[in-house]
Coordinates of C-alpha atoms in Angstrom, one line a residue:
X1 CA 39.6 11.1 19.8
X2 CA 37.7 8.0 19.8
X3 CA 37.3 8.2 23.6
X4 CA 36.0 11.7 23.2
X5 CA 33.5 10.7 20.6
X6 CA 32.3 7.8 22.6
X7 CA 32.0 10.0 25.6
X8 CA 29.8 12.7 23.6
X9 CA 27.6 9.9 22.3
X10 CA 27.2 8.6 26.0
X11 CA 26.2 12.0 27.2
X12 CA 23.8 12.5 24.4
X13 CA 22.0 9.2 25.1
X14 CA 21.9 10.2 28.9
X15 CA 20.3 13.7 27.9
X16 CA 18.1 12.3 25.3
X17 CA 16.9 8.7 26.2
X18 CA 13.7 8.9 24.4
X19 CA 15.6 10.1 21.2
X20 CA 18.3 7.5 21.7
X21 CA 15.7 4.8 21.9
X22 CA 13.7 5.9 18.9
X23 CA 16.9 5.7 16.7
X24 CA 17.3 2.3 17.9
X25 CA 13.9 1.3 17.1
X26 CA 14.2 2.9 13.6
X27 CA 17.3 1.0 12.7
X28 CA 15.6 -2.1 13.9
X29 CA 12.6 -1.5 11.9
X30 CA 14.8 -0.8 8.6
X31 CA 17.0 -4.0 9.2
X32 CA 13.8 -5.9 9.5
X33 CA 12.3 -4.7 6.3
X34 CA 15.8 -5.4 4.5
X35 CA 15.9 -8.9 5.7
X36 CA 12.1 -9.5 4.5
X37 CA 12.5 -7.6 1.1
X38 CA 13.6 -10.5 -1.1
X39 CA 11.2 -13.1 0.3
X40 CA 8.4 -14.8 -1.8
X41 CA 8.3 -12.5 -4.9
X42 CA 6.7 -9.2 -6.5
X43 CA 3.3 -8.5 -5.7
X44 CA 1.1 -8.0 -8.8
X45 CA 0.4 -4.3 -7.7
X46 CA 4.3 -3.6 -7.5
X47 CA 4.5 -4.6 -11.4
X48 CA 1.9 -2.2 -12.0
X49 CA 3.5 0.7 -10.1
X50 CA 6.9 0.1 -11.2
X51 CA 5.5 0.1 -15.0
X52 CA 4.2 3.5 -14.2
X53 CA 7.7 4.6 -13.8
X54 CA 8.2 3.8 -17.5
X55 CA 5.2 5.9 -18.4
X56 CA 5.5 8.9 -16.3
X57 CA 2.4 11.3 -16.3
X58 CA 0.5 13.5 -14.0
X59 CA -2.2 10.8 -13.2
X60 CA -3.1 7.3 -13.8
X61 CA -6.4 5.5 -13.9
X62 CA -6.5 4.5 -10.3
X63 CA -3.8 6.4 -8.6
X64 CA -2.2 9.8 -8.7
X65 CA 1.2 10.4 -10.0
X66 CA 3.6 10.1 -7.1
X67 CA 3.8 6.3 -7.4
X68 CA 5.1 6.4 -10.9
X69 CA 7.8 9.0 -10.2
X70 CA 9.0 6.8 -7.3
X71 CA 8.9 3.7 -9.5
X72 CA 11.3 5.7 -12.1
X73 CA 13.6 6.7 -9.4
X74 CA 13.9 3.4 -7.9
X75 CA 14.4 1.6 -11.1
X76 CA 17.2 4.2 -12.0
X77 CA 19.0 4.2 -9.0
X78 CA 18.6 0.5 -7.8
X79 CA 17.6 -1.4 -10.7
X80 CA 14.9 -4.3 -11.2
X81 CA 15.5 -6.7 -8.5
X82 CA 13.1 -7.6 -5.8
X83 CA 15.1 -5.7 -3.2
X84 CA 15.5 -2.8 -5.2
X85 CA 11.9 -2.3 -5.4
X86 CA 11.3 -2.6 -1.7
X87 CA 14.0 0.0 -0.5
X88 CA 11.7 3.0 -0.7
X89 CA 8.9 1.3 1.1
X90 CA 11.4 0.2 4.0
X91 CA 12.6 3.8 4.1
X92 CA 9.2 5.2 4.2
X93 CA 7.9 3.0 7.2
X94 CA 11.1 4.0 9.1
X95 CA 10.4 7.6 8.5
X96 CA 7.0 7.1 9.6
X97 CA 8.3 5.4 12.7
X98 CA 10.7 8.2 13.4
X99 CA 7.9 10.9 12.9
X100 CA 5.4 9.0 15.1
X101 CA 8.3 9.0 18.1
X102 CA 8.7 12.7 17.4
X103 CA 4.8 13.0 18.0
X104 CA 5.0 11.0 21.1
X105 CA 7.7 13.4 22.4
X106 CA 5.7 16.5 21.5
X107 CA 2.9 15.1 23.7
X108 CA 5.1 14.7 26.7
X109 CA 6.0 11.1 26.5
X110 CA 9.2 9.6 27.9
X111 CA 11.2 6.3 27.6
X112 CA 8.8 4.0 28.6
X113 CA 6.1 5.4 26.4
X114 CA 8.4 5.2 23.4
X115 CA 9.3 1.5 23.9
X116 CA 5.5 0.8 24.1
X117 CA 4.9 2.7 20.9
X118 CA 7.9 1.4 19.0
X119 CA 7.2 -2.3 20.0
X120 CA 3.6 -1.7 18.9
X121 CA 4.6 0.0 15.6
X122 CA 7.3 -2.5 14.7
X123 CA 5.0 -5.5 15.5
X124 CA 1.6 -4.5 14.0
X125 CA 0.9 -6.7 11.0
X126 CA -0.4 -3.6 9.2
X127 CA 2.7 -1.6 9.1
X128 CA 4.9 -4.9 8.6
X129 CA 3.2 -5.7 5.5
X130 CA 2.3 -2.7 4.1
X131 CA 6.0 -1.3 4.6
X132 CA 7.4 -4.4 2.8
X133 CA 5.8 -3.6 -0.3
X134 CA 6.1 -1.0 -3.0
X135 CA 2.5 0.3 -3.2
X136 CA 1.2 3.6 -2.5
X137 CA -0.2 2.7 0.9
X138 CA 3.2 2.9 2.6
X139 CA 3.8 6.2 1.1
X140 CA 0.2 7.5 1.9
X141 CA 0.8 6.4 5.6
X142 CA 4.0 8.6 5.8
X143 CA 2.0 11.6 4.4
X144 CA -0.6 11.1 7.2
X145 CA 2.0 10.8 9.9
X146 CA 3.6 14.0 8.7
X147 CA 0.2 15.7 8.8
X148 CA -0.4 14.7 12.2
X149 CA 3.0 15.9 13.4
X150 CA 2.4 19.3 11.9
X151 CA -1.2 19.5 13.4
X152 CA 0.2 18.5 16.8
X153 CA 2.9 21.2 16.3
X154 CA 0.2 23.9 15.8
X155 CA -1.7 22.5 18.9
X156 CA 1.4 22.8 21.1
X157 CA 2.8 26.2 19.7
X158 CA -0.5 28.0 18.2
X159 CA 1.8 29.2 15.4
X160 CA -0.2 29.6 12.1
X161 CA 2.7 28.8 9.9
X162 CA 2.3 25.1 10.6
X163 CA -1.0 25.4 8.6
X164 CA 1.4 26.2 5.7
X165 CA 3.3 23.1 6.1
X166 CA -0.2 21.1 6.5
X167 CA -0.9 22.6 2.9
X168 CA 2.4 21.4 1.3
X169 CA 1.8 17.9 3.0
X170 CA -1.7 17.7 2.0
X171 CA -0.8 18.9 -1.6
X172 CA 2.0 16.1 -1.9
X173 CA -0.5 13.8 -0.3
X174 CA -3.1 14.3 -3.2
X175 CA -0.3 13.4 -5.6
X176 CA 0.2 10.3 -3.6
X177 CA -3.2 8.8 -2.7
X178 CA -6.4 10.7 -2.8
X179 CA -7.7 9.3 0.5
X180 CA -5.6 12.2 2.1
X181 CA -8.6 14.5 1.6
X182 CA -10.4 12.4 4.3
X183 CA -7.7 13.6 6.6
X184 CA -7.8 17.2 5.6
X185 CA -11.6 17.3 5.8
X186 CA -11.4 15.4 9.3
X187 CA -8.8 17.9 10.4
X188 CA -10.9 20.8 9.7
X189 CA -14.0 19.4 11.2
X190 CA -11.8 18.5 14.6
X191 CA -10.6 22.0 14.7
X192 CA -14.2 23.4 13.9
X193 CA -15.5 21.6 17.0
X194 CA -12.5 22.4 19.3
X195 CA -11.9 25.4 21.4
X196 CA -9.3 26.5 18.8
X197 CA -11.8 26.9 16.1
X198 CA -10.8 30.7 15.6
X199 CA -7.9 29.7 13.6
X200 CA -10.2 28.8 10.8
X201 CA -11.1 32.6 10.6
X202 CA -7.5 33.6 10.0
X203 CA -5.5 33.6 6.9
X204 CA -3.3 30.4 7.7
X205 CA -5.5 27.6 7.0
X206 CA -6.7 29.2 3.7
X207 CA -3.0 29.9 2.6
X208 CA -2.4 26.3 3.4
X209 CA -5.4 25.1 1.3
X210 CA -4.0 27.3 -1.6
X211 CA -0.6 25.6 -1.3
X212 CA -2.4 22.2 -1.4
X213 CA -4.6 23.3 -4.3
X214 CA -1.5 24.5 -6.4
X215 CA 0.6 21.4 -5.8
X216 CA -2.3 19.2 -6.9
X217 CA -3.3 21.3 -9.8
X218 CA -1.5 19.4 -12.5
X219 CA -3.2 16.1 -11.3
X220 CA -6.5 17.8 -11.4
X221 CA -6.0 19.2 -15.0
X222 CA -5.0 15.7 -16.0
X223 CA -8.2 14.3 -14.5
X224 CA -10.2 16.9 -16.4
X225 CA -8.6 16.4 -19.5
X226 CA -9.2 12.7 -19.4
X227 CA -12.9 13.0 -18.3
X228 CA -12.2 12.0 -14.8
X229 CA -11.0 8.1 -15.0
X230 CA -10.9 8.1 -11.3
X231 CA -14.7 8.3 -11.0
X232 CA -14.9 5.2 -13.4
X233 CA -12.3 3.2 -11.4
X234 CA -14.3 4.2 -8.1
X235 CA -17.6 2.9 -9.8
X236 CA -15.8 -0.4 -10.8
X237 CA -14.3 -0.7 -7.4
X238 CA -17.6 -0.3 -5.7
X239 CA -19.3 -2.8 -7.9
X240 CA -16.5 -5.6 -7.8
X241 CA -14.9 -5.1 -4.3
X242 CA -16.5 -2.7 -1.9
X243 CA -19.8 -4.7 -2.2
X244 CA -18.1 -7.2 0.0
X245 CA -17.4 -4.7 2.6
X246 CA -20.0 -4.3 5.4
X247 CA -19.7 -2.1 8.6
X248 CA -18.9 -5.1 10.9
X249 CA -15.9 -6.5 8.8
X250 CA -14.7 -2.8 8.4
X251 CA -14.6 -2.4 12.1
X252 CA -13.3 -5.8 12.8
X253 CA -10.5 -4.9 10.3
X254 CA -9.4 -2.1 12.4
X255 CA -8.6 -4.6 15.3
X256 CA -7.3 -7.6 13.2
X257 CA -5.0 -5.4 11.4
X258 CA -3.2 -4.6 14.5
X259 CA -3.2 -7.9 16.4
X260 CA -1.7 -8.5 18.9
X261 CA -1.0 -4.7 19.7
X262 CA -4.4 -3.2 19.0
X263 CA -4.8 -2.6 22.9
X264 CA -2.0 0.3 22.5
X265 CA -3.9 2.3 19.7
X266 CA -7.2 1.8 21.8
X267 CA -5.6 3.0 24.9
X268 CA -4.3 6.0 22.9
X269 CA -7.8 6.9 21.6
X270 CA -9.3 6.5 25.2
X271 CA -6.5 8.8 26.6
X272 CA -7.0 11.4 24.0
X273 CA -10.8 11.7 24.3
X274 CA -11.1 11.3 28.0
X275 CA -8.0 11.9 30.1
X276 CA -7.3 15.3 31.3
X277 CA -3.7 15.1 30.1
X278 CA -4.7 14.5 26.7
X279 CA -7.2 17.2 26.4
X280 CA -4.8 19.5 24.7
X281 CA -4.2 17.0 21.9
X282 CA -7.8 15.9 21.7
X283 CA -8.4 17.2 18.1
X284 CA -6.0 14.5 16.8
X285 CA -8.3 11.8 18.2
X286 CA -11.3 13.4 17.1
X287 CA -9.7 13.8 13.5
X288 CA -8.8 9.9 13.7
X289 CA -12.5 9.1 14.6
X290 CA -13.7 11.1 11.7
X291 CA -11.5 9.5 9.3
X292 CA -12.7 6.1 10.4
X293 CA -16.3 7.2 10.4
X294 CA -16.1 8.9 6.9
X295 CA -14.6 5.3 5.6
X296 CA -17.4 3.4 7.4
X297 CA -20.3 5.3 5.8
X298 CA -18.6 5.2 2.2
X299 CA -17.7 1.3 2.6
X300 CA -14.1 2.0 2.4
X301 CA -11.6 -0.9 2.7
X302 CA -10.5 -1.3 6.3
X303 CA -6.8 -0.6 5.3
X304 CA -7.5 2.7 3.9
X305 CA -7.4 4.0 7.8
X306 CA -4.1 2.5 8.5
X307 CA -2.5 6.2 8.3
X308 CA -4.3 7.3 11.6
X309 CA -3.0 4.6 13.7
X310 CA 0.5 5.8 14.1
X311 CA -1.1 9.0 15.8
X312 CA -3.0 6.7 18.2
X313 CA 0.1 4.5 18.8
X314 CA 2.1 7.6 19.9
X315 CA -0.8 8.3 22.3
X316 CA -1.2 4.9 23.4
X317 CA 2.6 4.7 24.4
X318 CA 1.9 7.7 26.7
X319 CA -1.4 6.1 28.0
X320 CA 0.0 2.8 28.8
X321 CA 3.2 3.8 30.2
X322 CA 0.8 5.8 32.9
X323 CA -1.5 3.0 33.4
X324 CA 1.2 0.1 33.8
X325 CA 3.1 2.4 36.2
X326 CA 0.2 2.5 38.5
X327 CA -0.9 -1.2 38.2
X328 CA 2.3 -2.9 39.3
X329 CA 5.2 -5.0 38.1
X330 CA 3.1 -8.3 37.9
X331 CA 0.6 -6.6 35.6
X332 CA 3.5 -5.2 33.4
X333 CA 5.1 -8.5 33.3
X334 CA 1.8 -10.3 32.3
X335 CA 1.2 -7.8 29.4
X336 CA 4.7 -8.4 27.9
X337 CA 4.2 -12.2 28.1
X338 CA 0.7 -11.9 26.6
X339 CA 2.2 -9.7 23.8
X340 CA 5.4 -12.3 23.1
X341 CA 3.0 -15.0 23.2
X342 CA 0.4 -13.8 20.9
X343 CA 2.8 -12.4 18.2
X344 CA 3.8 -15.9 17.4
X345 CA 0.5 -17.1 15.9
X346 CA -0.1 -13.9 14.1
X347 CA 3.6 -13.3 12.9
X348 CA 3.4 -15.8 9.8
X349 CA 0.5 -13.6 8.2
X350 CA 2.3 -10.4 8.9
X351 CA 5.7 -11.0 7.5
X352 CA 7.4 -13.8 5.4
X353 CA 8.8 -15.8 8.1
X354 CA 7.5 -19.3 6.9
X355 CA 8.1 -21.0 3.5
X356 CA 5.0 -20.6 1.6
X357 CA 3.6 -24.1 1.6
X358 CA 4.3 -24.4 5.4
X359 CA 2.2 -21.1 5.6
X360 CA -0.7 -22.5 3.6
X361 CA -1.0 -25.6 5.8
X362 CA -0.8 -23.3 8.9
X363 CA -3.7 -21.1 7.3
X364 CA -5.8 -24.1 6.5
X365 CA -5.5 -25.3 10.1
X366 CA -6.4 -21.8 11.6
X367 CA -9.3 -21.7 9.2
X368 CA -10.8 -25.1 9.7
X369 CA -9.6 -26.2 13.2
X370 CA -9.4 -22.9 15.0
X371 CA -12.1 -21.1 13.3
X372 CA -10.0 -18.0 12.8
X373 CA -9.9 -16.8 9.3
X374 CA -9.7 -13.0 9.4
X375 CA -6.3 -12.3 7.5
X376 CA -7.3 -15.1 5.1
X377 CA -10.4 -13.1 3.6
X378 CA -9.9 -12.0 0.1
X379 CA -11.4 -8.9 -1.5
X380 CA -14.3 -11.2 -2.9
X381 CA -15.3 -11.9 0.7
X382 CA -14.2 -15.8 0.7
X383 CA -11.5 -17.2 2.9
X384 CA -8.5 -19.2 1.6
X385 CA -5.5 -20.6 3.0
X386 CA -3.2 -17.7 2.4
X387 CA -3.6 -14.0 2.6
X388 CA -4.5 -12.4 -0.8
X389 CA -1.3 -10.3 -0.8
X390 CA 0.9 -13.5 -0.4
X391 CA -1.1 -15.3 -3.0
X392 CA -0.5 -12.1 -5.3
X393 CA 3.4 -13.0 -5.2
X394 CA 3.2 -16.3 -6.6
X395 CA 3.6 -17.7 -10.2
X396 CA 5.0 -14.9 -11.8
X397 CA 8.4 -16.2 -12.7
X398 CA 6.6 -19.3 -14.0
X399 CA 4.4 -17.3 -16.1
X400 CA 7.1 -15.3 -17.8
X401 CA 9.2 -18.6 -18.3
X402 CA 6.1 -20.0 -20.0
X403 CA 6.0 -16.8 -22.2
X404 CA 9.6 -17.4 -23.1
X405 CA 8.8 -20.8 -24.2
X406 CA 6.2 -19.4 -26.7
X407 CA 8.6 -16.7 -27.9
X408 CA 11.3 -19.2 -28.4
X409 CA 9.0 -21.1 -30.8
X410 CA 8.5 -18.5 -33.1
X411 CA 11.1 -18.3 -36.0
X412 CA 13.7 -15.9 -35.0
X413 CA 13.4 -13.6 -38.1
X414 CA 9.7 -13.1 -37.2
X415 CA 10.4 -12.2 -33.4
X416 CA 10.7 -8.5 -34.0
X417 CA 7.0 -8.5 -34.7
X418 CA 5.5 -10.3 -32.0
X419 CA 2.7 -9.2 -29.8
X420 CA 2.3 -10.4 -26.1
X421 CA -1.2 -9.6 -24.7
X422 CA -2.3 -10.3 -21.1
X423 CA -5.7 -10.3 -19.6
X424 CA -4.9 -8.2 -16.4
X425 CA -2.4 -5.7 -15.2
X426 CA -0.8 -8.2 -12.9
X427 CA 0.1 -10.7 -15.8
X428 CA 1.1 -7.7 -18.1
X429 CA 3.2 -6.2 -15.4
X430 CA 5.0 -9.3 -14.6
X431 CA 5.7 -10.4 -18.3
X432 CA 7.0 -6.7 -18.9
X433 CA 9.2 -6.6 -15.7
X434 CA 10.4 -10.0 -15.3
X435 CA 10.7 -10.3 -19.2
X436 CA 13.5 -8.0 -19.5
X437 CA 15.9 -10.7 -18.6
X438 CA 14.6 -12.5 -21.6
X439 CA 14.6 -10.0 -23.8
X440 CA 10.7 -10.3 -24.3
X441 CA 8.8 -7.4 -25.8
X442 CA 6.5 -5.5 -23.3
X443 CA 3.1 -7.0 -22.8
X444 CA 0.0 -5.2 -23.8
X445 CA -3.3 -5.2 -22.0
X446 CA -6.5 -3.3 -21.6
X447 CA -6.8 -3.7 -17.9
X448 CA -5.9 -0.7 -15.6
X449 CA -3.4 1.8 -16.6
X450 CA -2.1 -0.5 -19.3
X451 CA -4.9 0.4 -21.3
X452 CA -3.2 4.0 -21.7
X453 CA 0.1 2.4 -22.9
X454 CA -1.5 0.0 -25.4
X455 CA -1.0 1.0 -29.2
X456 CA -3.9 2.4 -31.2
X457 CA -2.8 0.1 -34.2
X458 CA -0.7 -2.7 -34.6
X459 CA 0.7 -5.5 -36.9
X460 CA 2.3 -8.7 -35.7
X461 CA 3.5 -12.0 -37.2
X462 CA 2.2 -13.8 -34.0
X463 CA 0.4 -13.4 -30.7
X464 CA 1.3 -14.7 -27.4
X465 CA -2.0 -14.5 -25.5
X466 CA -2.1 -15.0 -21.6
X467 CA -6.0 -15.4 -20.9
X468 CA -8.3 -18.2 -20.2
X469 CA -10.8 -17.4 -23.1
X470 CA -9.1 -18.3 -26.2
X471 CA -12.4 -18.8 -28.0
X472 CA -12.6 -15.0 -28.4
X473 CA -9.8 -14.8 -30.6
X474 CA -9.6 -18.4 -31.9
X475 CA -11.3 -17.7 -35.5
X476 CA -8.5 -14.9 -36.4
X477 CA -5.6 -17.4 -36.4
X478 CA -4.6 -20.5 -38.3
X479 CA -3.0 -22.2 -35.5
X480 CA -3.1 -21.8 -31.7
X481 CA -1.2 -24.1 -29.1
X482 CA -1.2 -24.0 -25.4
X483 CA 2.5 -23.6 -24.5
X484 CA 2.2 -23.5 -20.6
X485 CA 0.3 -22.6 -17.8
X486 CA 0.8 -21.3 -14.1
X487 CA 0.9 -24.6 -12.2
X488 CA 1.4 -23.3 -8.6
X489 CA -1.9 -24.0 -6.7
X490 CA -1.3 -21.4 -4.2
X491 CA -1.1 -18.6 -6.8
X492 CA -3.9 -16.4 -7.4
X493 CA -3.4 -16.8 -11.0
X494 CA -3.3 -20.8 -10.8
X495 CA -4.3 -22.3 -14.1
X496 CA -3.7 -19.3 -16.3
X497 CA -2.5 -20.5 -19.7
X498 CA 0.0 -19.2 -22.2
X499 CA -1.1 -19.6 -25.8
X500 CA 0.9 -19.1 -28.9
X501 CA -1.3 -17.9 -31.9
X502 CA 0.2 -18.1 -35.2
X503 CA -0.7 -17.6 -38.9
X504 CA -3.1 -14.3 -38.2
X505 CA -5.7 -13.2 -40.2
X506 CA -4.6 -9.6 -41.5
X507 CA -8.3 -8.4 -40.6
X508 CA -7.5 -9.0 -36.9
X509 CA -5.0 -6.1 -36.9
X510 CA -7.1 -4.0 -39.0
X511 CA -10.0 -4.3 -36.4
X512 CA -7.8 -3.5 -33.5
X513 CA -8.4 0.4 -33.6
X514 CA -12.2 -0.4 -33.3
X515 CA -11.4 -2.6 -30.3
X516 CA -9.6 0.2 -28.7
X517 CA -12.4 2.6 -29.4
X518 CA -14.9 0.3 -27.9
X519 CA -12.6 0.0 -24.8
X520 CA -12.3 3.6 -24.5
X521 CA -16.1 4.1 -24.8
X522 CA -16.6 1.7 -21.9
X523 CA -14.5 3.6 -19.7
X524 CA -16.0 6.8 -20.8
X525 CA -12.7 8.9 -20.8
X526 CA -10.0 10.1 -23.4
X527 CA -6.8 8.1 -23.8
X528 CA -3.4 9.5 -24.3

C-alpha cells in the first residue's frame, strides 16, 4: 500500500510539476515564518489589534472590524504568546503565495516561471516582514491576490459569475482594510479602457457591487452612527505622517520594498503591457498601474500598494522564464549569483536573522559609511539605525515589568482600585496584553481605539501613569514617584517613564467625565 501511495504521488508530480513546485514553495514559506515568529518581540500595532479582539465591534477608529475578529479567534485558539499571534499572518502569506501560483498557471506559466516567482515572493522584504506580523496589511494582501485571481479567471473564461466572486471578495476586503476600494475602482477603470468593457453593461458587475455593499454595510452603519471617525483618523494621518511622503520617496519605496527581486515584478509589468503573449491579461497590469497612480496622487504610504505586486510577480515569472531561456546559460547563472549575493545585505532588514544590537550596528554602518538608508527611514522622515518596525518591537517587557513594580508598591488592600493610564496605544496595549501574567489591570488610554474603551467615569486609590508629561497631573496627587523607565536605547519608546501617583485629590476623578467630553469633541464623533 505504501509503494502504491508513493507511486501515485510520483505520478502526480510528473503530471503536475508546477503544482508540485508551488506546494513545496508554500511549505517552505510557512516554515520560514514559523521560524521567524518568536524573534524580537510584539510590535506596538499587534498589541492594538489583539486588544480589538477583546472589544469586538463593527468598526474601530483606524481600521475596519476584521482584524479585531481575527485577534479574538487567534487568542481563543492559540493563546497570548508571540508565536500564537503570528500564526494567522504566516498562513495568510502562504495562501497569498499559493494564489499567486494559481494566477501564474492561469496565464500559462510553467515550472521555470513558477520557480522564479516563488523565489521572488519568498525573498521579497515586503512580504517577509508583512507576513511576519499580526497586522491588517498581510490579510489585505491576501484579499488583493484573491481579487486578482478572480479577475484573471474572468479574463480567461469570460464567465460573468466571476464578478460575483469579486463582489464577495471586495466586501470582505472593505471589512479588512479600506484601501481595497482603490483596487475595485482601478479594476473597473482597467475594464473600461479594455476591449472587454461591454461587461460593465451587463448585470454581473452590478450584482457584484451589490454583494460587496451588503457585506460591508454593517461597517458603513457603524461609521455613520459614530460620525465617521475614519475621516478624523485620515486627517490626523495626513498631518502627522503623510506630510513626510513625497512622490519620489513613494516611487523609490516600490523598488526598495522588493530589493533584491524588484526586477521580477518590473519584468512582469513590462510583459503585461507590451508583450503579445501578455495582451490577454493586460487589464491586470493596468489595474496595478492605476492603484499605484491613485496612491501617488493622494500621498499614500509606499506599502499601501504591496497587494498588487503578487499579480506582477506572477507575470514576471512568465516573462523572465522566457527571456532567460533566450539569453543563455551564462546570463541565467549570472542572474542567480547576483540574486544570492544581493540578498545577503538586505536580508537583515527583511527578517530577524541578526541579534538586535548587531542589526543596529549594521544599520549605522550602511547609513553612515555606505550611504544607503532607505529601510531605516521612519514615518517622521528621519533615518535611524533600525527599521521602524523593529524599533517598535523593543522595550515592552521592560515597560510592563516597570508597571508591575509600581503596582507592587501599592498596599494590597488598595490594589483593586488602581488605574493604569498610558499616553499611546502601544504603551496601553503592551501593559494590557503582557500584564495578564502579572495580573495587572488593563491600561486606559485616549489614543487610537483605546479611547472607545476608556470609562466615562472612574474612581481609584492610585494612578500608575506612563507618560513624559507628569506636570499635567502633578497638582492632583499628594505623592508622585518615578518607579522605572524604558532603558533600551534602541526602542522607539526609549526613556518613557513609569510614575506612581498616590493620595489623589477626589476632584481629579470628578473632572474625569469632562475630560472625556473634551476628548470626544476633539475627535468630532460619538463614542460607544
